[in-house]
Amino acid sequence: MTFREVPANVDFIAQEYEILRFWKETHAFEAMRELHRGQPTWSFIDGPITANNPMGVHHGWGRTYKDLFNRFWTMRGRELRYQNGFDCQGLWVEVEVEKELGFKSKRDIEAYGLDRFVRKCKERVLRYAAVQTEQSIRLGYWMDWNDPDQLRWLADLIVEDPSRVITVQGPLGPVTDTVEQIVARLGMPELGGSYFTFSDENNHMIWTFLKKCWQKGWLYRGADVMPWCPRCATGISQHEIVTDGYVEMTHPGVTLRFPLRNRPGESLLVWTTTPWTLTSNVAAAVGPALTYVKLRHNGEILYLSKGTLHMLKGPYEILAEMPGSALEGWTYEGPFDELEAARMPGGYPEQEELIRDIKESACDAHRVILWDEVGETEGTGVVHIAPGCGAEDFQLAKQHRLPMIAPLDEEGYFTAHFDWLSGKHVTEVREMIFEHLRHKGILYDVSSYVHRYPVCWRCKTELVFRLVDEWFISMGPVYDKPREALSKEEKERSLRYQIMDIVSQIRWIPEFGYAREMDWLYNMHDWMISKKRYWGLALPFWSCPQCGHYEVIGDEFELEARAAAGWEEFAGHTPHRPYIDAVKIRCPRCQELMSRIPDVGNPWLDAGIVSFSTLRYRSDREYWRKWYPAHWISESFPGQFRNWFYSLLAMATVLENSPPFLQNFGYATLLAEDGRPMHKSWGNAIEFNDAADKMGVDVMRWLYCSQKPDQNLLFGYRRADETRRRFLIPLWNAYNFLVTYARLDQWEPATDGFDPAQPEGALPQTETLLDRWILARINQIVGRCTEALENSDAYTATVLIEEFLDDLTNWYVRRSRRRFWKSEHDADKKDAYATLYYVLVRLVRLLAPFTPFVTEAMYQNLVREVHPQAYNSVHHTSWPLADVAAVDEHLLKRMELARRVASLGLGARGSANIKVRQPLQKALVYLSDASMASMMDDAMRAIIVDELNVKSLEIVSDESTLVRYQVLPDNKLLGPRFGAVFPKVRAALMAANTKEIVQQVRNGFPISLVVDGETVQLSPEEIIVQTQPAAGLSVAAEKGITVAVDTVITAELRAEGLAREIVRRIQTQRKDAGFNIEDRITTYFIADGELAKVVHEWADYIKAETLTVSLIPGQPPHEAFVQQHAIEGMPITLGLHRR
RNA sequence: GGGCCUGUAGCUCAGUCGGUUAGAGCAUCCCUCUGAUAAGGGGAAGGUCACUAGUUCGAGUCUAGUCAGGCCCA
C-alpha cells in the first residue's frame, strides 16, 4: 500500500465538490457527532440568520468563525449541539413577500387574505432556509442541517395544502402531522435540524417571558409619538432607527409668521422643515435663557432670537432685546385655525384618554411656552410645537397640559376634520400648504435645507412622527450615580442595571464590546415590542372593549384553558394571525369577551428567546441546564449590541437573572476591496456562490481567519489570489513533494501502534538537525495555536501557521531535497520521510478546522491510503497535543541564526553580482557576541556553506577587515543617569576616538570623557559598539552579524561553475522532453574548448546529477531530444535519450 | 452636540516598557535559483509616522488641541 499519485496542478474547487460528496456519502458529520457523544459539553448557540435572501459573503465570514471554533472544540473532545438557526418572523419577510406579490400597501395584504399572506411568508422563509442551508454546506459549515429538498417540499405544501397529513423521518423515528404542524415543529427534538423562530415553541416561550414581565410590572401599553413608516404602516423602534435609519436629505425649510393676538402688526417668526405638522400646531416654544429681539423689517414687527438674525432677508432695525422668558404666555394666531381639528376641545388624538380633562382647543391654546432645549443652530429660536407630530412636542404637551392633534392615519393620509387636506397624503400636500400660507399672508420664506432624516430601514420611505399607542418593556430609571452605589431596591426597580450586572459576568472579545453594551444599556429607552403588522409573534395581550382591562397569556395551555370563544376556529393552527385572533377570553372584571390586540411582536424577541426555546427550557429542564449558558456566541458587532446581544441579555435577565452566554466574540464589517460597502449598483458586490466557486471556500475561509476580527475586512478576488498563493499552493506543493518521492521509493509510514485519533504517530527519532528543527517548530506552533484558539484568536493562529509553512517549504523541504532525491535507501532518507510525514499529518490536523477541504484531501491520501484502521475523515481525529520535549529552543535559535547568516551571504553575493551557481572559495562571518558565535557549530556551518555555495566558512574574530565601528551611548542607561546633560555626553562620546574606545570597551575598561570641563566615567556596559560593513567589500550586515564572500574565482571554481550550468541545462531539457524524474538517460554532447574540457573533468558529477548513464561526445541520434545552448557565449549541443 | 476608535511606504497593515538605523506582505524595477514551481531567493526604490503645541536627555509611542475618516449615541 502506498499513496495515490497527486496532481501538481490540482483543481481545488472541483476537489471541494468531491469532498462534499464524500462527506455526504460517508455520513462524516454524523460519525463525528457519535465519536463525541457523552463528552463534556461546549455550548454554542448560533444567532439566527434571517432566512429571507441568499447568504452573502459577510455571512461567510461569521460562519467560518463559528465552524472553526466548533471544529476546534470538537477535536478537543467536547460534545456540541451543532444547531443552526433561522430568523423567520417580522417586517423584513413581509416586505419581500409584498414585493413578490406586487403589493403596495396594507390594504393589498388584507384583500389578499391574512391566512394566505402568512403562508406566503412561511413559504419564503422555508425556501431561503433551503438556499442558505446549501450555501452553508458548501462553505463546509458542519451543522445538523435539514435536507434542503425537504424544506422546499414543505414550502410547496404550506402554500398548497397546509392541512395535509404527512410523515417525515426524525432522529427518533417517523413523525406524522399536518404540514402546518410539521413546519411549526422544525428544529424540535423529534424532527432535529435547524431551529426556526416561527416555531410554536419559540412563540410560546416568548409568551412566557412577556407574562413574567407583566407580573413584574415591566410591561405596559403607552402612548407616544414614534417614528412611523407610512408605507409599512407601522412604528419603527429605536433599535431599528439608530444606525441604518438616517439618510442625508434636502427638505424645504419654511419660515413663517405667527401673528401675535394682542399686538397688531407684530409676529413671531417660526421655522420648520415639516410643513405638514403646521396643520397641528398647538404652541410655540422659546428658550428662556436665549436673547430675543424685536425688530422692524419690511414694515412689520418680528420677534426672533438674536443668534438667528441671519435668517432675515434684507435690512432690519432692532427695536428691543429681551430674554425668552419675557415672551412666555403671549398668544398668537395659528396657521390652520380654521380647521375643525384645531377647534375641537382637547384636540384630536386617537387616544381619548390623553385629553380626558383638557377642555381647550388647539386654537384656544396657542401661546408661547418656555423650553430649555430651544437652540439657535437652526431656525429662528421660536419652535413650532405640534404635540401629535413630534416626540418632544408630545412630552411638552403633557407637561403643559396642552391639547394634541394627530393628523395622519396609519398610511400617512390626513384624517377627517382637516377640511381640504382630509384624504390627502402627507407626501403630496407640501405645495398646497405653502400656497395656503402665502394666501394667508404669513409665509416668509422657503429655502432648501440639508439634514439627516430618518427613513424606514427596510423600504427607505421617509418616516413621519405619529402619536400612537404601543407596547413597551420598561427599562427602569437611570440613576445619577454609579452602578456600584445603587441599593438593592433601586436595582430591583431598574431592569437596565440588572442586565448590566449580567453583562459584567461575560467575557467580551474585543474588549471594547463590554463598554459598547454598557453604553447601550445606559442610553436605551423603553423597549418598544409591538408592531402593527401581520407576520410575526402574536403578542399575547387581550383587551376588554368594555372596561379597557388587559390580560397577558403565558402559554398555549393557559390560552386553551381560558378560551371562551373561537377555539375551534384556531385549533390546529400555529399561534399566528389570523387564527389566533379568533380566540376570545372572558374579562375577569366585567365578564365581557376580550380580543387579542392585533399587534405582532418585535423580531428581536424571537431571536433573544433562543437560549431558552431551543434548549428545551419548558419541556426538559435538565437538558436546558446541560447546555445553558452558551460558552460562546459570535456575531458581527455593528448592530448586535442593541439587537441580538441585547435581547438575549434582557430575556435571560428577566427569566433567570443569569448570563445567557459566557463569551462573546465580535467581528467587524465586511467591505468590498475598494473599501466601500458592497453594492450591486456599484459593481463591487460579490455573491457568495460566485466567491465560493471562483476562489474556493478553503481560500475564503483562510482569508477570513487571517483577518484581525476587530478591523473591517476588505474582501475580493485579488486578496483571494494572494491568499491562495501565499498559503494554499505552498501547502499543496509540500504535500505533493512528499507523495511524489514516497511513491518512487515505495516508502510508507510505520503502522505499529497506530492510533486513529493521532494518526501521525509518535515523534520520529532522528539525529539530523534539520529534522529535529522542523519537529521542534511544528510542536512549537501546535502549542501556540492551541492557546490562541482557546482565546478565540484565529488571527494569531493563522500568522503562526503561515510562518511555519514558510519554514517548511522554503527551508526544510528545500534544504532536504537531496535527501529524498538520492538513490541510497539509508537511514538518513528514512528519517527525512518519517519527519516530513509526521510534520505534514500533524499540520493537516492543525489546519483541519480552518480549511476542512484541502486537509481532508491530504488526509485521505496520507493517512487513509496507508492505514486501514484510520478514521474515515480528518475531522474525526483529535486535536494535536504539543510534544513539549520536541521543542528544542536552543536549536530553534541556532537555525534562525544560520538562516540570517545565509540570507546575508546571499546578499553579499548579490552585491558582487556573482550567481549562486558559481562556487566561491569562502565566506567570512563575524558575529558580535560570543553567544551567537557559540551557536555556530559544524551542522550550522554545513548548512550555510551549502546554501551559499562556498567551499568553506570562516568565523573571524578580528572583524576589522570586514567592518568599521560606530560607538553609541546606551540611551536607556545613560539618559536617566545624566538627564539634561545627556546630549553633551553623547556629543563627547561621538567626538572621541572610536578605535580607542572600542579597544577599551572590549577589554572591559571604563571610558573617561570631559564634559563641561568635568571628567565623567562611563562603564563598558553603558556603551554600545556597532559594526557596519566596511565600504567596497562584498559584505552584508545586520544587527551584530557581518558576512563577506571571497569574490576571487579561480580556474577550478570557474570550471565547477560551468559544470553546474551544464547540469542545470540538462535538467531543464529533461523536463522539456517530458521525462519522468526517475528516468535514466543517455546524454550526447557537442562542445569544444573550455566547455569540452569541463564536461570531461566533471563527467561523474554531471552523470550523477542528471541520472545520465553514459555521457557520449558527438552527434546525438535522431530519437534523442536535442537542444542548442550557449553558455557565456560558448555553444554546446545537448541530446537526451531515455533508456 | 457627546462618547469611542483610527490616521505609519502606491495599497493592506505590524510597530512590545518612550530608547539607538520605523518594519512586513502586495504592487514596481533589477538580479537570481529551480525536477515541490499557478513557486522561491537577494537587492533597489518607496516615509514630513495626518498637523500643531507640550512633557522628556530622548516621542511613531505619552498629553492637549486641530484636521480627516469610521463606529456608537443624542
PDB file of N, CA and C in Angstrom, chain A residues 258 261 277-285 330-335 337 341-342 346-348 358 360-369 383-389 393 396-397 400-406:
ATOM      1  N   PHE A 258     -46.237  83.810  12.976  1.00  0.00           N
ATOM      2  CA  PHE A 258     -47.366  83.548  13.865  1.00  0.00           C
ATOM      3  C   PHE A 258     -47.799  84.929  14.369  1.00  0.00           C
ATOM      4  N   ARG A 261     -51.620  87.882  19.014  1.00  0.00           N
ATOM      5  CA  ARG A 261     -53.033  88.229  19.125  1.00  0.00           C
ATOM      6  C   ARG A 261     -53.262  89.624  19.681  1.00  0.00           C
ATOM      7  N   THR A 277     -46.771  69.404   9.559  1.00  0.00           N
ATOM      8  CA  THR A 277     -47.059  69.425  11.002  1.00  0.00           C
ATOM      9  C   THR A 277     -47.681  70.756  11.422  1.00  0.00           C
ATOM     10  N   LEU A 278     -47.579  71.787  10.556  1.00  0.00           N
ATOM     11  CA  LEU A 278     -48.172  73.081  10.903  1.00  0.00           C
ATOM     12  C   LEU A 278     -49.682  72.969  11.063  1.00  0.00           C
ATOM     13  N   THR A 279     -50.270  71.977  10.367  1.00  0.00           N
ATOM     14  CA  THR A 279     -51.709  71.765  10.494  1.00  0.00           C
ATOM     15  C   THR A 279     -52.105  71.427  11.915  1.00  0.00           C
ATOM     16  N   SER A 280     -51.136  70.994  12.707  1.00  0.00           N
ATOM     17  CA  SER A 280     -51.441  70.501  14.042  1.00  0.00           C
ATOM     18  C   SER A 280     -50.748  71.319  15.112  1.00  0.00           C
ATOM     19  N   ASN A 281     -50.402  72.541  14.729  1.00  0.00           N
ATOM     20  CA  ASN A 281     -49.699  73.397  15.688  1.00  0.00           C
ATOM     21  C   ASN A 281     -50.578  73.687  16.894  1.00  0.00           C
ATOM     22  N   VAL A 282     -49.930  73.681  18.056  1.00  0.00           N
ATOM     23  CA  VAL A 282     -50.640  73.994  19.284  1.00  0.00           C
ATOM     24  C   VAL A 282     -49.984  75.164  20.009  1.00  0.00           C
ATOM     25  N   ALA A 283     -48.641  75.137  20.044  1.00  0.00           N
ATOM     26  CA  ALA A 283     -47.945  76.159  20.819  1.00  0.00           C
ATOM     27  C   ALA A 283     -46.655  76.557  20.113  1.00  0.00           C
ATOM     28  N   ALA A 284     -45.950  77.542  20.699  1.00  0.00           N
ATOM     29  CA  ALA A 284     -44.635  77.930  20.201  1.00  0.00           C
ATOM     30  C   ALA A 284     -43.711  77.983  21.401  1.00  0.00           C
ATOM     31  N   ALA A 285     -42.485  77.465  21.225  1.00  0.00           N
ATOM     32  CA  ALA A 285     -41.569  77.405  22.368  1.00  0.00           C
ATOM     33  C   ALA A 285     -40.385  78.333  22.127  1.00  0.00           C
ATOM     34  N   TRP A 330     -47.500  84.827  25.703  1.00  0.00           N
ATOM     35  CA  TRP A 330     -48.042  85.588  24.586  1.00  0.00           C
ATOM     36  C   TRP A 330     -48.898  84.649  23.733  1.00  0.00           C
ATOM     37  N   THR A 331     -49.985  85.157  23.200  1.00  0.00           N
ATOM     38  CA  THR A 331     -50.833  84.299  22.377  1.00  0.00           C
ATOM     39  C   THR A 331     -50.759  84.737  20.921  1.00  0.00           C
ATOM     40  N   TYR A 332     -51.055  83.781  20.043  1.00  0.00           N
ATOM     41  CA  TYR A 332     -50.871  84.088  18.621  1.00  0.00           C
ATOM     42  C   TYR A 332     -51.956  83.396  17.799  1.00  0.00           C
ATOM     43  N   GLU A 333     -52.030  83.760  16.519  1.00  0.00           N
ATOM     44  CA  GLU A 333     -52.956  83.116  15.592  1.00  0.00           C
ATOM     45  C   GLU A 333     -52.211  81.972  14.915  1.00  0.00           C
ATOM     46  N   GLY A 334     -52.784  80.779  14.976  1.00  0.00           N
ATOM     47  CA  GLY A 334     -52.132  79.634  14.336  1.00  0.00           C
ATOM     48  C   GLY A 334     -52.343  79.651  12.829  1.00  0.00           C
ATOM     49  N   PRO A 335     -51.541  78.894  12.111  1.00  0.00           N
ATOM     50  CA  PRO A 335     -51.624  78.908  10.654  1.00  0.00           C
ATOM     51  C   PRO A 335     -52.819  78.142  10.096  1.00  0.00           C
ATOM     52  N   ASP A 337     -55.988  77.636  11.941  1.00  0.00           N
ATOM     53  CA  ASP A 337     -57.014  77.686  12.978  1.00  0.00           C
ATOM     54  C   ASP A 337     -58.431  77.488  12.443  1.00  0.00           C
ATOM     55  N   ALA A 341     -60.281  70.410  13.246  1.00  0.00           N
ATOM     56  CA  ALA A 341     -59.426  69.751  14.241  1.00  0.00           C
ATOM     57  C   ALA A 341     -58.857  70.746  15.232  1.00  0.00           C
ATOM     58  N   ALA A 342     -58.576  71.962  14.766  1.00  0.00           N
ATOM     59  CA  ALA A 342     -57.986  72.966  15.651  1.00  0.00           C
ATOM     60  C   ALA A 342     -59.011  73.544  16.611  1.00  0.00           C
ATOM     61  N   GLY A 346     -59.670  69.903  23.506  1.00  0.00           N
ATOM     62  CA  GLY A 346     -58.669  68.879  23.811  1.00  0.00           C
ATOM     63  C   GLY A 346     -57.868  68.460  22.608  1.00  0.00           C
ATOM     64  N   GLY A 347     -58.290  68.855  21.447  1.00  0.00           N
ATOM     65  CA  GLY A 347     -57.567  68.446  20.246  1.00  0.00           C
ATOM     66  C   GLY A 347     -58.172  67.209  19.639  1.00  0.00           C
ATOM     67  N   TYR A 348     -57.359  66.479  18.912  1.00  0.00           N
ATOM     68  CA  TYR A 348     -57.902  65.397  18.113  1.00  0.00           C
ATOM     69  C   TYR A 348     -56.925  64.229  18.010  1.00  0.00           C
ATOM     70  N   ILE A 358     -58.792  67.887  29.315  1.00  0.00           N
ATOM     71  CA  ILE A 358     -58.356  69.124  28.667  1.00  0.00           C
ATOM     72  C   ILE A 358     -59.534  69.677  27.861  1.00  0.00           C
ATOM     73  N   GLU A 360     -59.523  73.009  26.477  1.00  0.00           N
ATOM     74  CA  GLU A 360     -59.087  73.964  25.462  1.00  0.00           C
ATOM     75  C   GLU A 360     -58.994  73.306  24.085  1.00  0.00           C
ATOM     76  N   SER A 361     -59.231  74.046  23.044  1.00  0.00           N
ATOM     77  CA  SER A 361     -58.903  73.576  21.701  1.00  0.00           C
ATOM     78  C   SER A 361     -57.501  74.067  21.360  1.00  0.00           C
ATOM     79  N   ALA A 362     -56.963  73.546  20.293  1.00  0.00           N
ATOM     80  CA  ALA A 362     -55.631  73.981  19.874  1.00  0.00           C
ATOM     81  C   ALA A 362     -55.662  75.479  19.617  1.00  0.00           C
ATOM     82  N   CYS A 363     -56.719  75.900  18.995  1.00  0.00           N
ATOM     83  CA  CYS A 363     -56.906  77.300  18.671  1.00  0.00           C
ATOM     84  C   CYS A 363     -56.834  78.185  19.920  1.00  0.00           C
ATOM     85  N   ASP A 364     -57.534  77.727  20.953  1.00  0.00           N
ATOM     86  CA  ASP A 364     -57.524  78.496  22.209  1.00  0.00           C
ATOM     87  C   ASP A 364     -56.156  78.438  22.876  1.00  0.00           C
ATOM     88  N   ALA A 365     -55.450  77.388  22.623  1.00  0.00           N
ATOM     89  CA  ALA A 365     -54.224  77.121  23.410  1.00  0.00           C
ATOM     90  C   ALA A 365     -52.999  77.841  22.873  1.00  0.00           C
ATOM     91  N   HIS A 366     -53.066  78.387  21.660  1.00  0.00           N
ATOM     92  CA  HIS A 366     -51.854  78.957  21.044  1.00  0.00           C
ATOM     93  C   HIS A 366     -51.174  79.989  21.931  1.00  0.00           C
ATOM     94  N   ARG A 367     -50.043  79.602  22.492  1.00  0.00           N
ATOM     95  CA  ARG A 367     -49.298  80.543  23.332  1.00  0.00           C
ATOM     96  C   ARG A 367     -47.831  80.167  23.336  1.00  0.00           C
ATOM     97  N   VAL A 368     -47.044  81.091  23.837  1.00  0.00           N
ATOM     98  CA  VAL A 368     -45.600  80.859  23.908  1.00  0.00           C
ATOM     99  C   VAL A 368     -45.284  80.165  25.225  1.00  0.00           C
ATOM    100  N   ILE A 369     -44.564  79.052  25.094  1.00  0.00           N
ATOM    101  CA  ILE A 369     -44.123  78.353  26.307  1.00  0.00           C
ATOM    102  C   ILE A 369     -42.599  78.350  26.324  1.00  0.00           C
ATOM    103  N   VAL A 383     -39.790  77.783  18.270  1.00  0.00           N
ATOM    104  CA  VAL A 383     -40.053  76.448  17.752  1.00  0.00           C
ATOM    105  C   VAL A 383     -41.551  76.170  17.759  1.00  0.00           C
ATOM    106  N   HIS A 384     -42.022  75.755  16.622  1.00  0.00           N
ATOM    107  CA  HIS A 384     -43.436  75.406  16.482  1.00  0.00           C
ATOM    108  C   HIS A 384     -43.660  74.042  17.137  1.00  0.00           C
ATOM    109  N   ILE A 385     -44.670  73.972  17.990  1.00  0.00           N
ATOM    110  CA  ILE A 385     -44.915  72.754  18.770  1.00  0.00           C
ATOM    111  C   ILE A 385     -46.216  72.105  18.301  1.00  0.00           C
ATOM    112  N   ALA A 386     -46.059  70.841  17.787  1.00  0.00           N
ATOM    113  CA  ALA A 386     -47.235  70.073  17.372  1.00  0.00           C
ATOM    114  C   ALA A 386     -47.207  68.755  18.126  1.00  0.00           C
ATOM    115  N   PRO A 387     -47.906  68.670  19.240  1.00  0.00           N
ATOM    116  CA  PRO A 387     -47.752  67.513  20.131  1.00  0.00           C
ATOM    117  C   PRO A 387     -48.111  66.173  19.490  1.00  0.00           C
ATOM    118  N   GLY A 388     -48.891  66.201  18.427  1.00  0.00           N
ATOM    119  CA  GLY A 388     -49.226  64.936  17.783  1.00  0.00           C
ATOM    120  C   GLY A 388     -48.219  64.529  16.723  1.00  0.00           C
ATOM    121  N   CYS A 389     -47.175  65.327  16.525  1.00  0.00           N
ATOM    122  CA  CYS A 389     -46.270  65.102  15.401  1.00  0.00           C
ATOM    123  C   CYS A 389     -44.801  65.053  15.800  1.00  0.00           C
ATOM    124  N   ASP A 393     -42.381  67.388  21.415  1.00  0.00           N
ATOM    125  CA  ASP A 393     -43.603  68.189  21.451  1.00  0.00           C
ATOM    126  C   ASP A 393     -44.644  67.504  22.340  1.00  0.00           C
ATOM    127  N   LEU A 396     -43.779  67.903  25.975  1.00  0.00           N
ATOM    128  CA  LEU A 396     -44.082  69.267  26.415  1.00  0.00           C
ATOM    129  C   LEU A 396     -45.584  69.447  26.621  1.00  0.00           C
ATOM    130  N   ALA A 397     -46.358  68.843  25.711  1.00  0.00           N
ATOM    131  CA  ALA A 397     -47.806  68.982  25.809  1.00  0.00           C
ATOM    132  C   ALA A 397     -48.314  68.343  27.094  1.00  0.00           C
ATOM    133  N   HIS A 400     -47.379  70.703  29.914  1.00  0.00           N
ATOM    134  CA  HIS A 400     -48.129  71.962  29.942  1.00  0.00           C
ATOM    135  C   HIS A 400     -49.627  71.750  29.796  1.00  0.00           C
ATOM    136  N   ARG A 401     -50.067  70.493  29.783  1.00  0.00           N
ATOM    137  CA  ARG A 401     -51.470  70.162  29.652  1.00  0.00           C
ATOM    138  C   ARG A 401     -52.097  70.844  28.440  1.00  0.00           C
ATOM    139  N   LEU A 402     -51.430  70.638  27.298  1.00  0.00           N
ATOM    140  CA  LEU A 402     -51.894  71.235  26.048  1.00  0.00           C
ATOM    141  C   LEU A 402     -52.739  70.224  25.278  1.00  0.00           C
ATOM    142  N   PRO A 403     -53.613  70.697  24.429  1.00  0.00           N
ATOM    143  CA  PRO A 403     -54.329  69.784  23.537  1.00  0.00           C
ATOM    144  C   PRO A 403     -53.368  69.140  22.539  1.00  0.00           C
ATOM    145  N   MET A 404     -53.808  68.066  21.911  1.00  0.00           N
ATOM    146  CA  MET A 404     -52.956  67.342  20.969  1.00  0.00           C
ATOM    147  C   MET A 404     -53.747  67.069  19.700  1.00  0.00           C
ATOM    148  N   ILE A 405     -53.089  67.236  18.571  1.00  0.00           N
ATOM    149  CA  ILE A 405     -53.737  66.923  17.302  1.00  0.00           C
ATOM    150  C   ILE A 405     -52.864  65.925  16.551  1.00  0.00           C
ATOM    151  N   ALA A 406     -53.442  64.789  16.179  1.00  0.00           N
ATOM    152  CA  ALA A 406     -52.723  63.780  15.405  1.00  0.00           C
ATOM    153  C   ALA A 406     -53.338  63.735  14.011  1.00  0.00           C
TER     154      ALA A 406
END
